Amino acid sequence: MERARAGLAAAIGAAVLAAGAGAWGLSGWIEERTRAQVSEALADHPWVRAQVDGALVRASGRAPDERAAMEVLEALARIGGFTRLRSEIEAPHAGARPRAEPPRVAAPARAARLVLTRRGREVTISGAAPAPAAGALGDALREAGQDLRISDVSLPEAAPAPDGWLAAERLAARALALLEDATVEIAPGRVAVRAAAPSAKAAAEAERALEAARPEGVQLDLSISAPPPRRAPFSFALLRTAQGWTLEQCHAADRDDARRIEAALRASSPEGFDGARCEPALGAPSERWADAALAGISALATLPAGRFALEDSRAALEALPPTDADAFARAGRGLSAALDGAFSLALSGPGAVEQPPAPPVFAARLSRGGALALAGTAPDEATRGAVVSLARSLAGGHPVSDGLRASGAAAVDPAWRRAALAALSALLALDEGVARYDGASISLAGRARSAEALVAMKRALAEAPADGLQVLSRVTIDLPAAAAELPLGPARCAEALSAIVAATPLNFAPGSAAFAPGAEATLDALAATFRRCRGGVVEIQGHTDSQGREETNLALSRARAEAVLAAMQARGVSLTVMRARGYGESAPVAPNDTEEGRARNRRIAFAPWAPGGGQEDGR
């Protein structure tokens, strides 16, 4: 059972931590799909309480026995669409391990069942299968090519392979060759595939290929989802008459924005607007799309009758009888202020006059991680293209969200182009911030980590045309961030590393050197600190409690310290600044006669390295 727990935890760690939040960035849609899959997976376990919060799935409850707890975790590991699994499941257990090995008792036979999870090039095999069949599966996956990295933590069974098992394995391997984000379950006479495809066409092609490859006598259960469709033009249209409200068209960037718009529609009508439905889709022209739709709903709510429409970056408000000119003028002014130049606005109705085109407004936001979002309007397509090209060339491989549109409302303006490019260049000299240019002034706010960044920002702004142009800058040096990048000597580095694991302990699967789910954030923080270490070597120490044999604990502690060292190396930390050493049960920090004390003794610690003592990895 200890080996089963270790293997299961390793499988869950590899499957869950490698899973993405979805290839399309639509967190609400992915979350709803994950919630439905979790509900289905736990239908046979009413004692489990599961919560889905973004990319986190939390499972809690008291299991009737340890096997039931393992079955739940295994079922959750087969679901894609989340990146973290937190188990708060309580289960009866046999208590402390005795120092003497207990007599071996034959385990009851388990039904053969394998779970294969693919995320990109990573494939994890878990579960139980006839020993010869497991080897054949690995061969079939390697024959699929694509340079797959296979991690096999399955448990071989002595029983012979059931009829049709090898054919089912070949079908499963075919599914993983076709789908880069998939979970496949193999059971006697049945193959179940849950996957996400990059498009509806790809999903249909995969389904046809797998149906054609299905061996006779093998049941194939398929559930291949595709991303929301791309809509062009991206539209929202709402009509209000004496008979009520009619939603003619509603696209939203994701499910969260769709919910916001639907809630505003229901609140706008005394009847509750029960028919309000928005379609999540790809192609939103701006991050402010939902805000623009909400502004239009609010404007229309002040009129007795009218129509509001969004189409890409163009907005239109039309008044219908019996709207009077004063009410319409107030609604138009409020809507224009709310849109703030991010969308062009056309007004038609009583008293409406030809509106001068709104001045093009350019805006950009730089996140601390390097992601850049562009929004607003440029006066012409050539200027828009120049701004977007510069953004992508200076972004250094970080994602660029292009919400900038060409209004076509003004002639080519070289001065506008130079000012917008200067504002963008100045922004990208910072670590994070917001830049805005409205044709009359450049405003820049943000944070930098060094005085050199401020010099680069001012040099970029000097390229802006000077005639009457105002430049407003509110940029500060982020002293805590700058301090966080200063080099650390071995003693200070060990203190900083120890503070990280004290705040978020680094946990492992029971009796194993495999990291428990949720370890990635802690490992990332450790690597960021290790990269600042200078002038010496830091020792990664593995410690255990006193349960079990002393030599076993020493080997386990070394394996866990080496696992941390390997994780640091994979994150770009040089081996010249770290060593791994296992101390077993020899250095407790708490008594081993209580569960709380034993938990404190099972730990990873850090100290300046000194030769001798413990069990060392000298790499």
Coordinates of C-alpha atoms in Angstrom, one line a residue:
M1 CA 0.0 0.0 0.0
E2 CA 2.9 2.4 0.7
R3 CA 4.3 1.7 -2.8
A4 CA 0.8 2.3 -4.2
R5 CA 0.5 5.6 -2.4
A6 CA 3.9 6.7 -3.6
G7 CA 3.2 5.7 -7.2
L8 CA -0.2 7.3 -7.1
A9 CA 1.2 10.6 -5.7
A10 CA 3.9 10.7 -8.3
A11 CA 1.3 10.1 -11.1
I12 CA -0.9 12.9 -9.7
G13 CA 2.0 15.2 -9.4
A14 CA 3.1 14.7 -12.9
A15 CA -0.4 14.8 -14.4
V16 CA -1.7 17.7 -12.4
L17 CA 1.4 20.0 -12.4
A18 CA 1.9 19.5 -16.1
A19 CA -1.7 20.3 -16.9
G20 CA -2.4 23.7 -18.3
A21 CA -5.3 26.0 -17.7
G22 CA -6.3 25.6 -21.3
A23 CA -4.7 26.5 -24.6
W24 CA -7.1 29.4 -25.3
G25 CA -6.9 31.6 -22.2
L26 CA -10.6 31.4 -21.5
S27 CA -10.4 30.7 -17.8
G28 CA -14.2 30.8 -17.1
W29 CA -15.0 28.3 -19.9
I30 CA -12.2 26.0 -18.7
E31 CA -13.4 26.3 -15.0
E32 CA -16.9 25.3 -15.9
R33 CA -15.7 22.3 -17.9
T34 CA -13.5 21.3 -15.0
R35 CA -16.3 21.6 -12.5
A36 CA -18.6 19.4 -14.6
Q37 CA -15.8 16.8 -15.0
V38 CA -15.1 16.8 -11.3
S39 CA -18.7 16.3 -10.5
E40 CA -18.9 13.4 -12.9
A41 CA -15.7 11.8 -11.6
L42 CA -16.9 11.9 -8.0
A43 CA -20.5 10.7 -8.7
D44 CA -19.7 7.3 -7.0
H45 CA -18.1 9.0 -3.9
P46 CA -20.8 11.0 -2.1
W47 CA -18.5 11.5 0.9
V48 CA -16.2 13.8 -1.1
R49 CA -16.6 17.6 -1.2
A50 CA -14.9 19.2 -4.1
Q51 CA -14.4 22.9 -4.9
V52 CA -13.1 24.3 -8.2
D53 CA -11.5 27.7 -7.9
G54 CA -9.8 28.8 -11.2
A55 CA -6.9 26.4 -11.7
L56 CA -7.2 24.8 -8.2
V57 CA -9.3 21.8 -7.3
R58 CA -9.7 21.1 -3.6
A59 CA -11.0 17.8 -2.4
S60 CA -12.0 17.1 1.2
G61 CA -14.0 14.7 3.3
R62 CA -13.5 11.5 5.4
A63 CA -13.0 8.4 3.3
P64 CA -14.4 5.0 4.5
D65 CA -11.0 3.5 3.9
E66 CA -7.6 4.3 2.4
R67 CA -8.4 2.5 -0.9
A68 CA -11.4 4.8 -1.4
A69 CA -9.2 7.9 -0.9
M70 CA -6.8 6.6 -3.5
E71 CA -9.6 6.0 -6.0
V72 CA -10.8 9.6 -5.6
L73 CA -7.3 11.1 -6.1
E74 CA -6.8 8.8 -9.1
A75 CA -10.1 9.9 -10.6
L76 CA -9.2 13.6 -10.2
A77 CA -5.8 13.1 -11.7
R78 CA -7.4 11.9 -14.9
I79 CA -9.2 15.3 -15.4
G80 CA -7.4 18.0 -17.4
G81 CA -8.0 21.8 -17.2
F82 CA -6.5 22.5 -13.8
T83 CA -2.9 22.9 -12.6
R84 CA -3.2 22.3 -8.8
L85 CA -4.9 19.6 -6.8
R86 CA -5.1 20.0 -3.0
S87 CA -6.2 17.0 -1.1
E88 CA -7.7 17.5 2.4
I89 CA -9.1 13.9 2.5
E90 CA -8.9 12.1 5.8
A91 CA -8.6 8.3 5.7
P92 CA -8.1 5.6 8.4
H93 CA -4.5 4.3 8.3
A94 CA -2.5 1.6 10.0
G95 CA -0.5 4.1 12.1
A96 CA 3.3 4.2 12.5
R97 CA 5.4 1.9 10.6
P98 CA 7.1 -0.7 12.8
R99 CA 10.9 -1.0 12.7
A100 CA 10.7 -4.7 12.0
E101 CA 9.4 -5.6 8.6
P102 CA 5.9 -7.1 8.9
P103 CA 5.2 -10.5 7.3
R104 CA 4.3 -10.3 3.6
V105 CA 0.6 -10.9 2.9
A106 CA -0.6 -11.4 -0.6
A107 CA -2.5 -8.4 -1.8
P108 CA -6.0 -9.0 -3.2
A109 CA -6.1 -9.0 -7.0
R110 CA -7.0 -5.7 -8.7
A111 CA -8.8 -5.3 -11.9
A112 CA -6.4 -4.2 -14.6
R113 CA -6.8 -0.5 -15.4
L114 CA -4.3 2.1 -16.7
V115 CA -4.6 5.8 -16.9
L116 CA -2.5 7.7 -19.4
T117 CA -2.1 11.5 -19.3
R118 CA -0.5 13.6 -21.9
R119 CA 0.3 17.3 -21.5
G120 CA 2.4 18.5 -24.4
R121 CA 5.4 16.0 -24.7
E122 CA 5.0 14.7 -21.2
V123 CA 3.2 11.3 -20.8
T124 CA 2.4 9.7 -17.4
I125 CA 1.3 6.1 -17.0
S126 CA -0.4 5.2 -13.7
G127 CA -2.7 2.5 -12.4
A128 CA -2.3 -1.3 -12.7
A129 CA -1.8 -3.5 -15.7
P130 CA -0.6 -7.0 -16.7
A131 CA 3.3 -6.8 -16.7
P132 CA 3.8 -7.8 -20.3
A133 CA 1.1 -5.4 -21.4
A134 CA 2.7 -2.4 -19.7
G135 CA 5.9 -3.0 -21.7
A136 CA 4.0 -3.2 -24.9
L137 CA 2.3 0.1 -24.2
G138 CA 5.6 1.8 -23.7
D139 CA 6.7 0.4 -27.1
A140 CA 3.5 1.6 -28.8
L141 CA 4.0 5.1 -27.3
R142 CA 7.6 5.3 -28.5
E143 CA 6.6 4.2 -31.9
A144 CA 4.1 7.1 -32.0
G145 CA 7.2 9.4 -32.3
Q146 CA 7.0 13.1 -31.4
D147 CA 9.8 12.7 -28.9
L148 CA 7.4 11.9 -26.0
R149 CA 8.9 11.9 -22.5
I150 CA 7.3 8.9 -20.7
S151 CA 7.0 8.5 -16.9
D152 CA 5.7 5.1 -16.0
V153 CA 4.6 4.8 -12.3
S154 CA 2.1 2.0 -13.0
L155 CA 2.0 -1.2 -10.8
P156 CA 2.5 -4.4 -12.8
E157 CA 0.1 -7.3 -12.0
A158 CA 1.0 -11.0 -12.2
A159 CA -2.4 -11.9 -13.8
P160 CA -2.4 -12.5 -17.6
A161 CA -3.7 -9.8 -19.9
P162 CA -7.4 -9.9 -20.5
D163 CA -8.7 -10.6 -24.0
G164 CA -8.3 -7.5 -26.2
W165 CA -6.1 -5.7 -23.7
L166 CA -3.1 -5.2 -26.1
A167 CA -5.5 -4.0 -28.9
A168 CA -6.9 -1.5 -26.4
E169 CA -3.4 -0.3 -25.5
R170 CA -2.6 0.3 -29.2
L171 CA -5.8 2.4 -29.5
A172 CA -4.8 4.4 -26.4
A173 CA -1.4 5.0 -27.9
R174 CA -3.0 6.2 -31.1
A175 CA -5.2 8.6 -29.1
L176 CA -2.1 10.1 -27.3
A177 CA -0.3 10.5 -30.7
L178 CA -3.3 12.5 -32.0
L179 CA -4.0 14.7 -29.0
E180 CA -1.5 16.8 -27.0
D181 CA -3.9 17.5 -24.1
A182 CA -5.6 14.2 -23.2
T183 CA -6.3 11.6 -20.5
V184 CA -6.9 8.1 -21.6
E185 CA -8.2 5.2 -19.4
I186 CA -7.7 1.6 -20.4
A187 CA -9.9 -1.1 -18.8
P188 CA -10.8 -4.6 -20.0
G189 CA -12.8 -4.1 -23.2
R190 CA -13.0 -0.3 -22.9
V191 CA -10.9 2.8 -23.8
A192 CA -12.1 6.2 -22.6
V193 CA -10.6 9.4 -24.0
R194 CA -11.0 12.9 -22.5
A195 CA -9.2 15.6 -24.4
A196 CA -9.0 19.2 -25.5
A197 CA -8.3 19.9 -29.2
P198 CA -7.1 23.2 -30.6
S199 CA -10.1 23.6 -32.8
A200 CA -13.5 22.0 -33.6
K201 CA -12.0 20.7 -36.9
A202 CA -9.1 19.0 -35.1
A203 CA -11.6 17.5 -32.5
A204 CA -13.7 16.0 -35.3
E205 CA -10.7 14.7 -37.2
A206 CA -9.4 13.0 -34.0
E207 CA -12.8 11.4 -33.3
R208 CA -13.0 10.0 -36.9
A209 CA -9.5 8.6 -36.7
L210 CA -10.1 6.9 -33.4
E211 CA -13.4 5.5 -34.4
A212 CA -11.7 4.1 -37.6
A213 CA -8.9 2.5 -35.5
R214 CA -11.2 1.0 -32.8
P215 CA -10.6 -2.8 -32.7
E216 CA -13.6 -5.1 -32.7
G217 CA -14.9 -5.9 -29.3
V218 CA -13.4 -2.7 -27.7
Q219 CA -15.8 0.0 -26.5
L220 CA -14.6 3.5 -27.2
D221 CA -15.9 6.5 -25.1
L222 CA -14.9 9.8 -26.5
S223 CA -15.1 13.3 -25.0
I224 CA -13.0 15.7 -27.0
S225 CA -13.7 19.4 -26.4
A226 CA -12.8 22.3 -28.6
P227 CA -12.2 26.0 -27.8
P228 CA -15.0 28.6 -28.3
P229 CA -15.4 29.8 -31.9
R230 CA -13.7 32.9 -33.3
R231 CA -16.3 35.6 -34.2
A232 CA -15.7 38.3 -36.8
P233 CA -17.1 40.9 -36.4
F234 CA -17.2 40.7 -32.6
S235 CA -20.7 42.0 -31.8
F236 CA -23.1 43.1 -29.2
A237 CA -26.6 44.5 -30.0
L238 CA -29.4 45.4 -27.7
L239 CA -32.9 46.8 -28.6
R240 CA -35.3 48.5 -26.2
T241 CA -38.9 49.2 -27.2
A242 CA -42.2 49.7 -25.4
Q243 CA -42.7 45.9 -25.5
G244 CA -39.4 45.2 -23.7
W245 CA -35.8 44.4 -24.3
T246 CA -34.4 42.2 -27.0
L247 CA -30.8 40.9 -27.1
E248 CA -30.0 40.6 -30.7
Q249 CA -26.3 39.6 -30.4
C250 CA -23.9 39.1 -27.6
H251 CA -20.3 38.0 -27.8
A252 CA -18.0 38.0 -24.8
A253 CA -14.2 37.4 -24.4
D254 CA -14.7 34.7 -21.7
R255 CA -17.4 33.2 -19.4
D256 CA -16.6 35.8 -16.6
D257 CA -17.3 38.7 -19.0
A258 CA -20.4 36.9 -20.3
R259 CA -21.8 36.6 -16.7
R260 CA -21.1 40.3 -16.1
I261 CA -23.1 41.3 -19.2
E262 CA -25.9 38.9 -18.5
A263 CA -26.2 40.2 -14.9
A264 CA -26.4 43.8 -16.2
L265 CA -29.1 42.8 -18.7
R266 CA -31.2 41.1 -16.0
A267 CA -30.9 44.1 -13.7
S268 CA -31.8 46.5 -16.5
S269 CA -35.3 45.1 -17.0
P270 CA -38.1 44.8 -14.4
E271 CA -39.0 41.5 -15.9
G272 CA -35.6 40.2 -15.1
F273 CA -34.5 39.6 -18.7
D274 CA -34.4 35.8 -18.3
G275 CA -33.5 35.3 -21.9
A276 CA -30.1 37.0 -21.6
R277 CA -27.4 34.8 -23.0
C278 CA -23.9 35.7 -24.1
E279 CA -21.6 33.5 -26.2
P280 CA -17.9 33.3 -25.1
A281 CA -15.8 33.6 -28.3
L282 CA -12.4 34.5 -29.5
G283 CA -11.7 37.7 -31.3
A284 CA -12.6 40.5 -28.8
P285 CA -11.0 43.7 -30.0
S286 CA -10.2 45.1 -26.6
E287 CA -9.8 44.1 -23.0
R288 CA -12.5 46.7 -22.3
W289 CA -15.2 45.0 -24.4
A290 CA -17.4 44.0 -21.5
D291 CA -17.0 47.5 -20.0
A292 CA -18.2 49.0 -23.3
A293 CA -21.2 46.7 -23.4
L294 CA -22.1 47.6 -19.8
A295 CA -21.8 51.3 -20.6
G296 CA -24.2 50.8 -23.5
I297 CA -26.7 49.0 -21.4
S298 CA -26.6 51.8 -18.8
A299 CA -27.1 54.4 -21.5
L300 CA -30.0 52.5 -23.1
A301 CA -31.6 52.2 -19.7
T302 CA -32.0 56.0 -19.5
L303 CA -34.0 56.1 -22.7
P304 CA -37.6 55.0 -23.2
A305 CA -36.6 53.3 -26.5
G306 CA -33.5 52.8 -28.5
R307 CA -30.8 50.5 -29.8
F308 CA -27.2 50.1 -28.7
A309 CA -24.6 48.2 -30.8
L310 CA -21.0 47.3 -30.7
E311 CA -19.1 45.9 -33.7
D312 CA -15.4 45.4 -33.2
S313 CA -14.1 48.9 -32.1
R314 CA -17.2 50.8 -33.2
A315 CA -20.1 51.7 -30.9
A316 CA -23.5 53.2 -31.9
L317 CA -26.4 54.5 -29.9
E318 CA -29.7 55.1 -31.7
A319 CA -32.7 56.8 -30.1
L320 CA -36.3 55.7 -31.0
P321 CA -39.6 57.5 -30.4
P322 CA -40.7 58.7 -27.9
T323 CA -37.2 59.7 -26.8
D324 CA -36.7 63.5 -26.5
A325 CA -33.6 65.4 -27.5
D326 CA -32.5 66.3 -24.0
A327 CA -32.6 62.7 -22.7
F328 CA -30.8 61.5 -25.7
A329 CA -28.1 64.2 -25.4
R330 CA -27.5 63.2 -21.7
A331 CA -27.2 59.5 -22.6
G332 CA -24.8 60.3 -25.5
R333 CA -22.5 62.4 -23.3
G334 CA -22.4 59.8 -20.5
L335 CA -21.7 57.0 -23.0
S336 CA -18.9 59.0 -24.7
A337 CA -17.2 59.6 -21.4
A338 CA -17.5 55.9 -20.4
L339 CA -16.0 54.7 -23.7
D340 CA -13.1 57.2 -23.2
G341 CA -11.9 56.9 -26.8
A342 CA -11.3 53.2 -26.7
F343 CA -14.3 52.8 -29.1
S344 CA -15.5 55.2 -31.8
L345 CA -19.1 56.3 -31.1
A346 CA -21.9 57.2 -33.5
L347 CA -25.1 58.8 -32.3
S348 CA -28.4 59.0 -34.2
G349 CA -31.7 60.3 -32.9
P350 CA -33.6 63.5 -32.1
G351 CA -31.3 66.5 -31.8
A352 CA -28.2 64.5 -32.7
V353 CA -25.7 66.5 -34.7
E354 CA -22.8 65.2 -36.8
Q355 CA -20.2 64.1 -34.2
P356 CA -16.6 65.0 -34.9
P357 CA -14.5 61.9 -34.8
A358 CA -13.1 61.2 -31.4
P359 CA -9.3 61.8 -31.2
P360 CA -7.4 58.5 -31.5
V361 CA -6.3 57.3 -28.1
F362 CA -3.5 54.8 -27.6
A363 CA -3.1 52.8 -24.4
A364 CA -0.7 50.0 -23.3
R365 CA -0.3 48.1 -20.1
L366 CA 2.9 46.2 -19.1
S367 CA 2.5 43.5 -16.5
R368 CA 5.3 42.5 -14.1
G369 CA 5.7 39.2 -15.9
G370 CA 6.4 41.0 -19.2
A371 CA 3.0 40.5 -20.8
L372 CA 2.0 43.6 -22.9
A373 CA -1.6 44.6 -23.7
L374 CA -2.4 47.2 -26.4
A375 CA -5.8 49.0 -26.6
G376 CA -7.5 52.0 -28.1
T377 CA -7.5 53.4 -31.6
A378 CA -4.8 54.6 -34.0
P379 CA -5.6 57.2 -36.7
D380 CA -4.8 54.9 -39.6
E381 CA -3.8 51.3 -40.4
A382 CA -0.2 52.2 -41.1
T383 CA 0.3 53.7 -37.7
R384 CA -1.5 50.8 -36.0
G385 CA 0.8 48.3 -37.8
A386 CA 3.9 50.3 -36.8
V387 CA 2.9 50.3 -33.1
V388 CA 2.1 46.6 -33.0
S389 CA 5.3 45.7 -34.8
L390 CA 7.4 47.7 -32.4
A391 CA 5.6 46.1 -29.4
R392 CA 6.3 42.6 -30.6
S393 CA 9.9 43.3 -31.4
L394 CA 10.6 44.9 -28.0
A395 CA 8.6 42.4 -25.9
G396 CA 11.4 39.9 -25.9
G397 CA 9.2 36.8 -26.5
H398 CA 6.6 37.8 -23.9
P399 CA 2.9 37.7 -25.0
V400 CA 1.5 40.8 -26.7
S401 CA -2.3 41.2 -26.7
D402 CA -3.3 43.3 -29.7
G403 CA -6.5 45.3 -28.9
L404 CA -5.4 48.3 -31.0
R405 CA -7.6 49.2 -33.9
A406 CA -7.4 51.7 -36.8
S407 CA -10.3 54.3 -36.6
G408 CA -9.9 55.6 -40.2
A409 CA -11.3 58.9 -38.8
A410 CA -8.1 60.9 -39.4
A411 CA -5.5 61.3 -42.1
V412 CA -2.0 59.9 -41.6
D413 CA -0.4 61.8 -38.8
P414 CA 3.4 61.3 -38.5
A415 CA 3.6 63.2 -35.2
W416 CA 0.9 61.0 -33.7
R417 CA 2.8 57.9 -34.8
R418 CA 6.2 59.1 -33.3
A419 CA 4.5 60.1 -30.0
A420 CA 2.8 56.7 -29.7
L421 CA 6.0 54.8 -30.5
A422 CA 7.9 56.9 -28.0
A423 CA 5.3 56.2 -25.3
L424 CA 5.5 52.5 -26.0
S425 CA 9.3 52.5 -25.9
A426 CA 9.3 54.4 -22.7
L427 CA 6.9 51.9 -21.1
L428 CA 8.9 48.9 -22.1
A429 CA 12.0 50.3 -20.3
L430 CA 10.1 49.8 -17.1
D431 CA 9.2 46.6 -15.2
E432 CA 5.5 47.3 -15.1
G433 CA 3.2 50.3 -15.9
V434 CA 0.7 52.0 -18.1
A435 CA 1.2 54.4 -21.0
R436 CA -1.5 56.5 -22.7
Y437 CA -1.3 59.0 -25.6
D438 CA -4.4 61.0 -26.7
G439 CA -2.9 63.3 -29.3
A440 CA -2.2 66.1 -26.8
S441 CA -0.3 64.4 -24.0
I442 CA 1.6 61.3 -23.0
S443 CA 1.0 60.0 -19.5
L444 CA 3.2 57.2 -18.0
A445 CA 2.9 55.6 -14.6
G446 CA 4.7 52.5 -13.3
R447 CA 7.6 51.0 -11.5
A448 CA 11.3 50.3 -12.3
R449 CA 14.0 48.4 -10.4
S450 CA 16.9 50.7 -11.2
A451 CA 17.8 54.3 -12.0
E452 CA 19.1 53.0 -15.4
A453 CA 15.5 52.1 -16.4
L454 CA 14.4 55.7 -15.7
V455 CA 17.2 57.0 -17.9
A456 CA 16.2 54.7 -20.7
M457 CA 12.5 55.8 -20.3
K458 CA 13.5 59.5 -20.5
R459 CA 15.6 58.8 -23.6
A460 CA 12.7 57.2 -25.3
L461 CA 10.3 60.0 -24.5
A462 CA 12.8 62.5 -26.0
E463 CA 11.9 60.9 -29.4
A464 CA 8.3 62.3 -29.1
P465 CA 7.5 65.4 -31.1
A466 CA 7.9 68.5 -28.8
D467 CA 5.4 71.0 -30.3
G468 CA 2.8 71.6 -27.5
L469 CA 3.0 68.0 -26.3
Q470 CA 2.7 67.5 -22.5
V471 CA 4.5 64.5 -20.9
L472 CA 3.2 63.4 -17.5
S473 CA 5.4 60.8 -15.7
R474 CA 4.8 59.1 -12.4
V475 CA 7.4 56.4 -12.2
T476 CA 9.0 55.1 -9.0
I477 CA 12.0 52.9 -8.3
D478 CA 10.7 49.7 -6.7
L479 CA 13.2 49.4 -3.9
P480 CA 11.9 46.1 -2.5
A481 CA 12.1 44.5 -6.0
A482 CA 15.6 45.9 -6.5
A483 CA 16.7 44.6 -3.1
A484 CA 15.3 41.2 -4.0
E485 CA 17.8 41.0 -6.8
L486 CA 20.9 41.8 -4.8
P487 CA 23.5 39.0 -4.5
L488 CA 23.5 36.9 -1.3
G489 CA 26.5 35.2 0.4
P490 CA 26.1 31.6 1.5
A491 CA 24.8 32.4 5.0
R492 CA 22.3 35.0 3.9
C493 CA 21.2 32.8 1.0
A494 CA 20.6 29.8 3.3
E495 CA 18.5 32.1 5.6
A496 CA 16.4 33.3 2.6
L497 CA 15.9 29.8 1.4
S498 CA 14.9 28.6 4.8
A499 CA 12.4 31.4 5.1
I500 CA 10.7 30.2 1.9
V501 CA 10.2 26.6 3.1
A502 CA 9.1 27.8 6.5
A503 CA 6.3 29.8 4.9
T504 CA 5.4 27.1 2.3
P505 CA 6.8 23.7 3.3
L506 CA 8.1 21.5 0.5
N507 CA 6.1 18.2 0.8
F508 CA 6.7 14.8 -0.8
A509 CA 4.6 11.8 -1.5
P510 CA 4.7 9.3 1.5
G511 CA 7.9 7.2 1.5
S512 CA 9.0 8.8 -1.8
A513 CA 11.2 11.5 -3.3
A514 CA 8.4 12.6 -5.7
F515 CA 7.1 16.1 -4.9
A516 CA 3.5 16.3 -3.7
P517 CA 1.0 18.4 -5.7
G518 CA 1.4 22.1 -5.1
A519 CA 5.2 22.1 -4.9
E520 CA 5.9 24.0 -8.1
A521 CA 5.4 27.5 -6.6
T522 CA 7.8 26.7 -3.7
L523 CA 10.4 25.3 -6.1
D524 CA 10.1 28.4 -8.3
A525 CA 10.7 30.7 -5.3
L526 CA 13.7 28.6 -4.2
A527 CA 15.2 28.8 -7.7
A528 CA 14.8 32.6 -7.8
T529 CA 16.7 32.9 -4.5
F530 CA 19.3 30.4 -5.5
R531 CA 20.2 32.4 -8.6
R532 CA 21.2 35.3 -6.3
C533 CA 23.7 33.1 -4.3
R534 CA 27.3 34.2 -4.7
G535 CA 30.7 33.5 -3.1
G536 CA 30.1 30.0 -1.8
V537 CA 28.0 26.8 -1.7
V538 CA 24.7 26.2 0.0
E539 CA 23.8 22.7 1.3
I540 CA 20.3 21.3 0.5
Q541 CA 19.6 19.1 3.6
G542 CA 17.1 16.3 3.6
H543 CA 15.7 15.2 7.0
T544 CA 13.2 12.5 8.2
D545 CA 11.5 11.4 11.4
S546 CA 12.6 8.3 13.3
Q547 CA 10.0 5.9 12.0
G548 CA 11.4 3.1 9.9
R549 CA 14.9 1.7 9.7
E550 CA 17.8 4.2 10.1
E551 CA 19.5 3.2 6.8
T552 CA 16.2 3.6 4.9
N553 CA 15.6 7.0 6.4
L554 CA 19.1 8.1 5.4
A555 CA 18.6 7.0 1.8
L556 CA 15.2 8.6 1.7
S557 CA 16.5 11.9 3.0
R558 CA 19.3 12.0 0.5
A559 CA 16.9 11.2 -2.4
R560 CA 14.6 14.1 -1.4
A561 CA 17.6 16.5 -1.1
E562 CA 18.7 15.3 -4.6
A563 CA 15.2 15.8 -5.9
V564 CA 15.3 19.5 -4.8
L565 CA 18.8 19.9 -6.4
A566 CA 17.6 18.4 -9.7
A567 CA 14.5 20.7 -9.6
M568 CA 16.8 23.7 -9.1
Q569 CA 19.1 22.6 -11.9
A570 CA 16.1 22.3 -14.2
R571 CA 15.2 25.9 -13.4
G572 CA 18.7 27.2 -14.4
V573 CA 20.5 27.2 -11.1
S574 CA 24.2 26.4 -11.4
L575 CA 25.5 23.3 -9.6
T576 CA 28.5 25.4 -8.5
V577 CA 26.3 27.1 -5.8
M578 CA 24.6 24.0 -4.2
R579 CA 25.1 20.5 -2.9
A580 CA 22.6 17.9 -1.7
R581 CA 23.1 15.9 1.5
G582 CA 20.8 13.5 3.5
Y583 CA 20.8 13.4 7.3
G584 CA 18.1 10.9 7.8
E585 CA 16.7 11.0 11.4
S586 CA 20.0 12.3 13.0
A587 CA 19.1 15.9 13.4
P588 CA 15.5 16.3 14.7
V589 CA 14.1 19.7 15.6
A590 CA 11.2 18.3 17.6
P591 CA 10.4 15.1 19.6
N592 CA 9.5 12.1 17.4
D593 CA 6.9 10.8 19.9
T594 CA 4.1 12.9 18.5
E595 CA 2.7 13.3 15.0
E596 CA 3.2 17.1 15.1
G597 CA 6.9 16.6 16.1
R598 CA 7.4 14.0 13.4
A599 CA 5.9 16.3 10.8
R600 CA 8.4 19.0 11.7
N601 CA 11.3 16.6 11.4
R602 CA 10.3 15.6 7.9
R603 CA 11.8 18.6 6.2
I604 CA 14.1 20.2 3.6
A605 CA 16.5 22.7 5.2
F606 CA 19.4 24.9 4.0
A607 CA 22.8 25.8 5.4
P608 CA 26.2 27.0 4.2
W609 CA 28.0 23.9 2.9
A610 CA 30.8 22.3 4.8
P611 CA 32.5 19.0 3.7
G612 CA 31.9 15.9 5.8
G613 CA 28.8 14.6 7.7
G614 CA 25.6 13.2 6.3
Q615 CA 25.2 11.5 3.0
E616 CA 26.3 13.8 0.2
D617 CA 25.7 14.2 -3.5
G618 CA 28.9 15.8 -4.6
R619 CA 27.7 16.9 -8.0

